[in-house]
Amino acid sequence: MLSDLIVALATPPGRSAVALIRLSGRGAFDAARAVLRWPPDGEIPDRQALLATFHESDGTALDRGLVTFFSGPASYTGEDMVEFGTHGGLLAPARLLATLQAAGARPAAPGEFTRRAVQNGKLDLLQAEAVGDLIDATTRAQGRGAIHQLDGGLSRRLGELRERLVSLLGLLSYDIDFPEEDDGPIPRARLVAEVDGVRTAVAALLGTAALGERVRKGALVVLAGRPNAGKSSLFNALLRRERALVTDVPGTTRDTIEADLDLDGWPVRLADTAGLRDSADRIERLGIEVSRRYLEAADLVLLCVEAGRLLDDEEAKLAARPQTLLVRTKGDLKSDSNGLVVSAETGAGLPELSATLVSRLFGDAIAGADLEPMLTRERHRVALATALEALDEAGPELAPEGDVVLAAHHVRRAVTALDELVG
């Protein structure tokens, strides 16, 4: 049942100063009364945090903490909801959960509180996704993007586009139903301008999908190059910890190693790959195949070439790719002016490399000084692509030889795509 009583621990289990337990649904206040042994019927202190003693079913005191009542619909879920703040650890929260379940609550499924918030109109689907994004955020940029979406920035932008499409649909419907009324049919030039205007706005928003997903998931930066080119040393230097093995023996890295990096507040997934060369070693060849797959998936490739050494043919081809940045490693041994010169040993050039990475990967977001609104998921991109495709098909139908009825059908399909996106 959508409104049955649910309960769950809202904080991670384990040793801590406090823990938070949420109770929501029909009968929430009655279950809370059973635990608190007060207040009488009708005396619910709405949205006030009160110090209280929590009791087990037999009346035994189990803890003392804070309780807050939220009368629906003015709650997170839109239902009557109670939050209990207990001491942390394993015992007190578990005993309180067991007591609330004995009072009629069932354990909530993962994400069920937020699901009810969507079902009861407290959040739309985009905002619900932002809740998960904010919980998972590890960098300032991810946190800002999630907050913008949770505040409804993307929802408002999509709402504006939908409003324009609905207005356009009204004009098309009028043109179909009353072609000879008033001053005659609506000029096709006006309808074309409306379609083109919305299409441009939809295309602009769709253009943020790659950057938005990069911010949410982290940009994939792959270190590539020949064996013993200093990839693993640079990998460790950027992470500021010893994550990859470093030796003077070529081919030490046999498999790709990944690590998350907070680069000046921006999320990066750094990957150290096996050195690119011809090898008779079967295991090394498998690692090189994995390296090449990473090169194809990378948002940016750092081609590591020792300072002072000429590039071979394969390196030159890789350096010519637009998503490749040439990095001259071992700069402490020999200087070189061709490319970014860095030294993992002394740290020289690392600040410049970090700044270049942020600029190359997130320059558009930095220039905009704002992360909102952006599409952050494949689901968003597919919905906007569907809307754009529908508007592309609507345009030709507004030509003199076109069919306005078909144009209206395509515009309606675009509206439906936006409706499904917001949920």
Coordinates of C-alpha atoms in Angstrom, one line a residue:
M1 CA 0.0 0.0 0.0
L2 CA 1.3 3.4 -0.9
S3 CA 0.5 5.0 2.5
D4 CA 1.1 2.1 4.9
L5 CA 3.4 2.8 7.8
I6 CA 7.1 2.5 7.1
V7 CA 10.2 3.0 9.2
A8 CA 13.9 3.1 8.6
L9 CA 17.3 4.2 10.0
A10 CA 18.1 7.4 8.0
T11 CA 21.8 7.5 9.1
P12 CA 24.5 4.9 8.6
P13 CA 24.6 2.1 11.2
G14 CA 27.5 1.9 13.6
R15 CA 29.2 3.8 16.3
S16 CA 28.2 7.5 16.4
A17 CA 27.0 10.2 18.6
V18 CA 23.4 10.2 17.2
A19 CA 21.2 8.3 14.9
L20 CA 18.1 9.3 13.1
I21 CA 15.0 7.1 12.6
R22 CA 12.2 8.1 10.2
L23 CA 8.6 6.9 10.5
S24 CA 6.0 7.8 7.9
G25 CA 2.5 6.8 6.7
R26 CA -0.9 6.2 8.1
G27 CA -0.8 5.7 11.8
A28 CA 2.6 7.3 12.3
F29 CA 1.5 9.4 15.3
D30 CA -0.2 6.4 17.0
A31 CA 3.0 4.4 16.7
A32 CA 5.0 7.3 18.1
R33 CA 2.6 7.6 21.1
A34 CA 3.2 3.9 21.8
V35 CA 6.9 4.5 22.0
L36 CA 6.7 7.8 23.9
R37 CA 3.8 7.0 26.2
W38 CA 2.5 10.6 25.4
P39 CA 1.1 12.9 24.2
P40 CA -2.7 12.3 24.4
D41 CA -4.8 12.2 21.3
G42 CA -5.0 15.5 19.5
E43 CA -2.0 17.0 21.2
I44 CA 0.7 16.7 18.5
P45 CA 3.4 19.4 18.8
D46 CA 3.9 19.9 15.1
R47 CA 7.4 20.5 13.8
Q48 CA 8.9 21.0 17.3
A49 CA 11.9 19.0 18.4
L50 CA 11.2 17.8 21.9
L51 CA 13.3 15.9 24.4
A52 CA 11.6 12.6 25.3
T53 CA 12.2 9.1 26.6
F54 CA 11.6 6.2 24.2
H55 CA 10.1 3.0 25.6
E56 CA 10.0 -0.6 24.4
S57 CA 6.7 -2.5 24.1
D58 CA 6.8 -3.6 27.7
G59 CA 7.4 -0.1 29.0
T60 CA 11.1 -0.4 29.5
A61 CA 13.0 2.8 28.8
L62 CA 15.4 2.2 25.9
D63 CA 16.9 5.7 25.2
R64 CA 16.4 9.4 25.6
G65 CA 16.5 11.7 22.7
L66 CA 14.7 14.1 20.4
V67 CA 11.4 13.5 18.6
T68 CA 9.9 15.8 15.9
F69 CA 6.3 15.4 14.5
F70 CA 5.5 16.5 10.9
S71 CA 1.8 16.6 10.1
G72 CA 1.1 15.8 6.4
P73 CA 1.2 17.3 3.9
A74 CA 3.8 19.6 5.4
S75 CA 6.5 16.9 5.6
Y76 CA 9.2 15.4 3.4
T77 CA 6.9 12.6 2.2
G78 CA 3.7 14.5 2.3
E79 CA 2.3 12.1 4.9
D80 CA 2.3 12.2 8.7
M81 CA 5.9 11.7 9.7
V82 CA 7.9 11.4 12.9
E83 CA 11.7 11.6 13.3
F84 CA 13.4 10.1 16.3
G85 CA 16.9 11.2 17.2
T86 CA 18.5 8.5 19.3
H87 CA 22.1 7.9 20.5
G88 CA 24.2 6.2 17.9
G89 CA 25.7 2.7 17.9
L90 CA 24.0 -0.6 17.3
L91 CA 21.8 -1.2 20.3
A92 CA 19.6 1.9 20.8
P93 CA 18.6 2.4 17.1
A94 CA 17.9 -1.3 16.7
R95 CA 15.7 -1.6 19.8
L96 CA 13.7 1.5 18.7
L97 CA 13.3 0.1 15.2
A98 CA 12.1 -3.2 16.6
T99 CA 9.6 -1.4 18.9
L100 CA 8.2 0.7 16.0
Q101 CA 7.8 -2.4 13.8
A102 CA 6.0 -4.1 16.7
A103 CA 3.7 -1.1 16.7
G104 CA 2.7 -1.8 13.1
A105 CA 5.5 -0.3 10.9
R106 CA 7.3 -2.3 8.2
P107 CA 10.9 -1.7 7.1
A108 CA 11.0 0.9 4.3
A109 CA 12.4 -0.2 1.0
P110 CA 15.6 1.6 -0.3
G111 CA 14.5 5.1 -1.4
E112 CA 10.9 4.6 -0.4
F113 CA 10.7 7.9 1.6
T114 CA 11.8 9.9 -1.5
R115 CA 9.5 7.8 -3.7
R116 CA 6.5 8.8 -1.5
A117 CA 7.6 12.4 -1.7
V118 CA 7.4 12.1 -5.5
Q119 CA 4.0 10.3 -5.4
N120 CA 2.6 13.0 -3.1
G121 CA 3.8 15.9 -5.2
K122 CA 6.6 17.1 -2.8
L123 CA 9.3 16.4 -5.3
D124 CA 9.4 15.7 -9.1
L125 CA 11.4 12.9 -10.6
L126 CA 14.4 15.2 -11.4
Q127 CA 14.5 16.5 -7.8
A128 CA 14.3 12.9 -6.5
E129 CA 17.4 12.0 -8.6
A130 CA 19.1 15.1 -7.2
V131 CA 18.7 13.7 -3.6
G132 CA 20.7 10.7 -4.6
D133 CA 23.3 12.8 -6.4
L134 CA 23.8 15.0 -3.4
I135 CA 24.2 12.0 -1.1
D136 CA 26.8 10.5 -3.5
A137 CA 28.6 13.9 -4.1
T138 CA 32.3 13.9 -3.2
T139 CA 33.4 17.3 -4.7
R140 CA 32.1 20.8 -4.4
A141 CA 31.1 20.9 -8.1
Q142 CA 28.9 17.8 -7.7
G143 CA 27.3 19.2 -4.6
R144 CA 26.5 22.5 -6.3
G145 CA 25.0 20.7 -9.3
A146 CA 22.9 18.5 -7.1
I147 CA 21.6 21.4 -5.0
H148 CA 20.7 23.4 -8.1
Q149 CA 18.7 20.4 -9.4
L150 CA 17.1 19.7 -6.0
D151 CA 16.0 23.4 -5.8
G152 CA 14.1 22.8 -9.1
G153 CA 16.4 24.7 -11.5
L154 CA 16.3 22.1 -14.2
S155 CA 12.6 21.4 -13.5
R156 CA 11.8 25.1 -14.0
R157 CA 13.7 25.3 -17.2
L158 CA 11.9 22.2 -18.6
G159 CA 8.6 23.7 -17.3
E160 CA 9.3 26.9 -19.3
L161 CA 10.0 24.8 -22.5
R162 CA 6.8 22.8 -21.9
E163 CA 4.8 25.9 -21.5
R164 CA 6.1 27.2 -24.8
L165 CA 5.3 23.9 -26.5
V166 CA 1.8 23.9 -25.1
S167 CA 1.2 27.4 -26.3
L168 CA 2.4 26.4 -29.7
L169 CA 0.1 23.4 -29.6
G170 CA -2.8 25.8 -28.9
L171 CA -1.9 27.9 -31.9
L172 CA -1.7 24.9 -34.1
S173 CA -5.1 23.6 -32.8
Y174 CA -6.7 26.9 -33.4
D175 CA -5.3 26.9 -36.9
I176 CA -6.7 23.4 -37.5
D177 CA -10.1 24.0 -36.0
F178 CA -10.9 27.6 -37.0
P179 CA -8.9 28.3 -40.2
E180 CA -11.3 31.0 -41.4
E181 CA -12.2 32.7 -38.1
D182 CA -11.3 36.3 -37.3
D183 CA -8.4 37.4 -39.4
G184 CA -8.0 34.0 -41.1
P185 CA -5.4 31.3 -40.4
I186 CA -2.4 32.0 -38.2
P187 CA 0.5 33.0 -40.4
R188 CA 2.8 30.1 -41.1
A189 CA 5.8 32.3 -40.5
R190 CA 4.7 32.9 -36.9
L191 CA 4.3 29.1 -36.3
V192 CA 7.7 28.4 -37.9
A193 CA 9.3 31.0 -35.7
E194 CA 7.7 29.5 -32.6
V195 CA 8.9 26.0 -33.5
D196 CA 12.4 27.3 -34.3
G197 CA 12.6 29.2 -31.0
V198 CA 11.7 26.2 -28.8
R199 CA 13.9 23.9 -30.9
T200 CA 16.9 26.2 -30.3
A201 CA 16.2 26.2 -26.6
V202 CA 15.8 22.4 -26.4
A203 CA 19.0 21.9 -28.5
A204 CA 21.0 24.2 -26.1
L205 CA 19.8 22.3 -23.1
L206 CA 20.6 19.0 -24.8
G207 CA 24.1 20.3 -25.4
T208 CA 24.8 20.3 -21.7
A209 CA 24.3 16.5 -21.4
A210 CA 28.0 15.5 -21.8
L211 CA 29.3 18.1 -19.4
G212 CA 26.5 17.5 -16.9
E213 CA 27.1 13.8 -16.8
R214 CA 30.9 14.4 -16.5
V215 CA 30.3 16.5 -13.5
R216 CA 28.0 14.0 -11.8
K217 CA 30.1 10.9 -12.5
G218 CA 33.5 12.4 -12.7
A219 CA 35.6 13.0 -15.9
L220 CA 37.7 10.0 -17.0
V221 CA 41.4 11.1 -17.4
V222 CA 43.6 8.3 -18.7
L223 CA 47.4 8.3 -18.4
A224 CA 48.9 6.7 -21.5
G225 CA 52.3 6.2 -23.0
R226 CA 55.2 3.8 -23.4
P227 CA 56.5 1.6 -20.5
N228 CA 58.6 3.5 -18.0
A229 CA 57.4 6.9 -19.2
G230 CA 56.6 8.0 -15.7
K231 CA 52.8 7.4 -15.9
S232 CA 52.6 5.7 -12.5
S233 CA 54.7 8.3 -10.8
L234 CA 52.5 11.1 -12.2
F235 CA 49.5 9.1 -11.2
N236 CA 50.7 9.0 -7.6
A237 CA 51.8 12.6 -7.6
L238 CA 48.4 13.8 -8.7
L239 CA 46.7 11.7 -6.0
R240 CA 49.3 12.7 -3.4
R241 CA 49.6 9.2 -2.2
E242 CA 51.3 5.9 -3.3
R243 CA 48.6 4.1 -5.2
A244 CA 50.4 2.5 -8.1
L245 CA 53.7 0.5 -8.0
V246 CA 56.6 2.4 -9.3
T247 CA 59.9 0.7 -10.4
D248 CA 62.6 1.2 -12.9
V249 CA 61.5 -2.0 -14.7
P250 CA 59.5 -1.3 -17.8
G251 CA 56.0 -2.9 -17.9
T252 CA 55.4 -2.8 -14.1
T253 CA 51.8 -1.8 -14.6
R254 CA 50.0 -4.8 -16.1
D255 CA 46.3 -3.8 -15.5
T256 CA 44.6 -0.4 -15.3
I257 CA 44.3 1.2 -11.9
E258 CA 41.6 3.8 -11.2
A259 CA 41.3 6.3 -8.4
D260 CA 38.9 9.2 -7.7
L261 CA 40.5 12.7 -7.5
D262 CA 39.1 16.0 -6.3
L263 CA 40.8 18.4 -8.6
D264 CA 40.2 21.9 -7.2
G265 CA 36.7 21.0 -6.4
W266 CA 36.0 19.1 -9.7
P267 CA 35.5 15.3 -9.9
V268 CA 38.1 13.3 -11.9
R269 CA 38.5 9.5 -12.3
L270 CA 42.2 9.0 -12.9
A271 CA 43.3 5.8 -14.7
D272 CA 46.9 4.6 -14.9
T273 CA 47.2 2.1 -17.8
A274 CA 49.7 -0.5 -19.0
G275 CA 52.5 0.9 -21.2
L276 CA 51.8 0.8 -25.0
R277 CA 54.2 -1.5 -26.8
D278 CA 54.5 -4.7 -28.7
S279 CA 55.0 -7.5 -26.1
A280 CA 55.3 -11.3 -26.3
D281 CA 54.0 -11.6 -22.7
R282 CA 50.4 -12.8 -22.9
I283 CA 49.3 -11.1 -19.6
E284 CA 51.0 -7.8 -20.6
R285 CA 49.2 -8.0 -24.0
L286 CA 45.8 -8.3 -22.2
G287 CA 46.7 -5.3 -20.1
I288 CA 47.6 -3.3 -23.3
E289 CA 44.2 -4.2 -24.8
V290 CA 42.5 -2.9 -21.7
S291 CA 44.6 0.3 -22.0
R292 CA 43.4 0.9 -25.6
R293 CA 39.7 0.5 -24.5
Y294 CA 40.3 3.1 -21.9
L295 CA 41.8 5.4 -24.5
E296 CA 38.6 5.3 -26.5
A297 CA 36.4 6.0 -23.5
A298 CA 38.5 8.8 -22.0
D299 CA 37.3 12.4 -21.7
L300 CA 41.0 13.4 -21.7
V301 CA 44.2 11.4 -22.4
L302 CA 47.4 12.5 -20.8
L303 CA 50.1 11.2 -23.2
C304 CA 53.2 10.8 -21.0
V305 CA 56.5 11.2 -22.9
E306 CA 59.8 11.7 -21.2
A307 CA 61.2 15.3 -21.5
G308 CA 63.7 15.6 -24.3
R309 CA 62.6 12.4 -26.2
L310 CA 61.2 12.5 -29.7
L311 CA 57.7 11.0 -30.1
D312 CA 57.5 7.7 -32.0
D313 CA 54.8 7.2 -34.7
E314 CA 52.2 5.8 -32.4
E315 CA 52.7 8.6 -29.9
A316 CA 52.5 11.2 -32.6
K317 CA 49.1 9.8 -33.8
L318 CA 47.8 9.8 -30.2
A319 CA 49.0 13.3 -29.6
A320 CA 47.2 14.6 -32.7
R321 CA 43.8 13.5 -31.2
P322 CA 41.7 16.4 -29.9
Q323 CA 41.2 14.7 -26.5
T324 CA 44.9 14.2 -25.9
L325 CA 47.2 16.4 -23.8
L326 CA 50.9 15.9 -24.2
V327 CA 52.7 15.8 -20.9
R328 CA 56.5 15.8 -20.7
T329 CA 57.4 13.7 -17.7
K330 CA 60.7 13.5 -15.7
G331 CA 61.2 17.2 -16.1
D332 CA 63.8 17.2 -13.3
L333 CA 66.1 15.1 -15.4
K334 CA 65.9 17.1 -18.7
S335 CA 63.9 20.2 -19.6
D336 CA 61.8 20.3 -22.7
S337 CA 59.7 23.2 -24.0
N338 CA 57.4 21.0 -26.2
G339 CA 54.3 20.3 -24.1
L340 CA 53.6 20.6 -20.4
V341 CA 56.8 19.7 -18.5
V342 CA 56.2 18.1 -15.1
S343 CA 58.2 16.3 -12.5
A344 CA 56.6 13.8 -10.1
E345 CA 59.9 13.9 -8.1
T346 CA 60.0 17.6 -7.4
G347 CA 56.3 18.6 -8.0
A348 CA 57.3 21.1 -10.7
G349 CA 54.6 21.7 -13.3
L350 CA 51.9 19.8 -11.3
P351 CA 49.8 23.0 -10.4
E352 CA 49.9 24.0 -14.1
L353 CA 48.8 20.5 -15.2
S354 CA 45.9 20.5 -12.7
A355 CA 44.8 23.9 -13.9
T356 CA 44.9 22.8 -17.5
L357 CA 43.0 19.6 -16.7
V358 CA 40.2 21.6 -15.0
S359 CA 40.0 24.1 -17.9
R360 CA 39.9 21.4 -20.6
L361 CA 37.4 19.2 -18.8
F362 CA 35.1 21.7 -17.1
G363 CA 35.8 25.0 -18.9
D364 CA 32.2 25.5 -20.1
A365 CA 30.9 25.1 -16.5
I366 CA 33.5 27.5 -15.1
A367 CA 32.8 30.1 -17.8
G368 CA 29.1 29.9 -17.0
A369 CA 29.9 30.3 -13.2
D370 CA 26.9 28.1 -12.6
L371 CA 26.1 24.4 -12.9
E372 CA 22.4 24.9 -13.5
P373 CA 20.6 23.8 -15.5
M374 CA 22.3 20.8 -17.0
L375 CA 21.2 17.3 -18.0
T376 CA 23.1 14.8 -15.8
R377 CA 21.8 11.4 -16.9
E378 CA 21.3 9.4 -20.0
R379 CA 17.6 9.3 -19.3
H380 CA 17.6 13.1 -19.5
R381 CA 19.5 13.1 -22.8
V382 CA 17.2 10.5 -24.4
A383 CA 14.1 12.5 -23.4
L384 CA 15.4 15.8 -24.8
A385 CA 16.7 14.1 -27.9
T386 CA 13.2 12.7 -28.5
A387 CA 11.7 16.2 -28.1
L388 CA 14.3 17.7 -30.5
E389 CA 13.6 15.0 -33.0
A390 CA 9.8 15.7 -32.8
L391 CA 10.4 19.4 -33.3
D392 CA 12.7 18.7 -36.3
E393 CA 9.8 16.7 -37.8
A394 CA 7.3 19.4 -37.0
G395 CA 9.2 22.1 -38.9
P396 CA 8.7 20.8 -42.5
E397 CA 5.0 20.2 -41.9
L398 CA 4.6 24.0 -41.5
A399 CA 5.7 24.6 -45.0
P400 CA 2.9 25.5 -47.5
E401 CA 2.8 21.9 -48.8
G402 CA 2.9 20.5 -45.2
D403 CA 0.2 19.2 -42.9
V404 CA -0.6 21.3 -39.8
V405 CA -2.2 18.2 -38.2
L406 CA 1.0 16.3 -38.4
A407 CA 2.9 19.3 -37.1
A408 CA 0.6 19.3 -34.0
H409 CA 1.2 15.6 -33.6
H410 CA 4.9 16.1 -33.5
V411 CA 4.7 19.0 -31.0
R412 CA 2.5 16.9 -28.8
R413 CA 5.1 14.1 -28.9
A414 CA 7.7 16.7 -27.7
V415 CA 5.4 17.7 -24.8
T416 CA 5.0 14.0 -23.8
A417 CA 8.8 13.6 -23.8
L418 CA 9.2 16.5 -21.3
D419 CA 6.4 15.2 -19.2
E420 CA 8.1 11.8 -18.9
L421 CA 11.4 13.5 -18.0
V422 CA 9.9 15.4 -15.1
G423 CA 7.7 12.5 -14.1

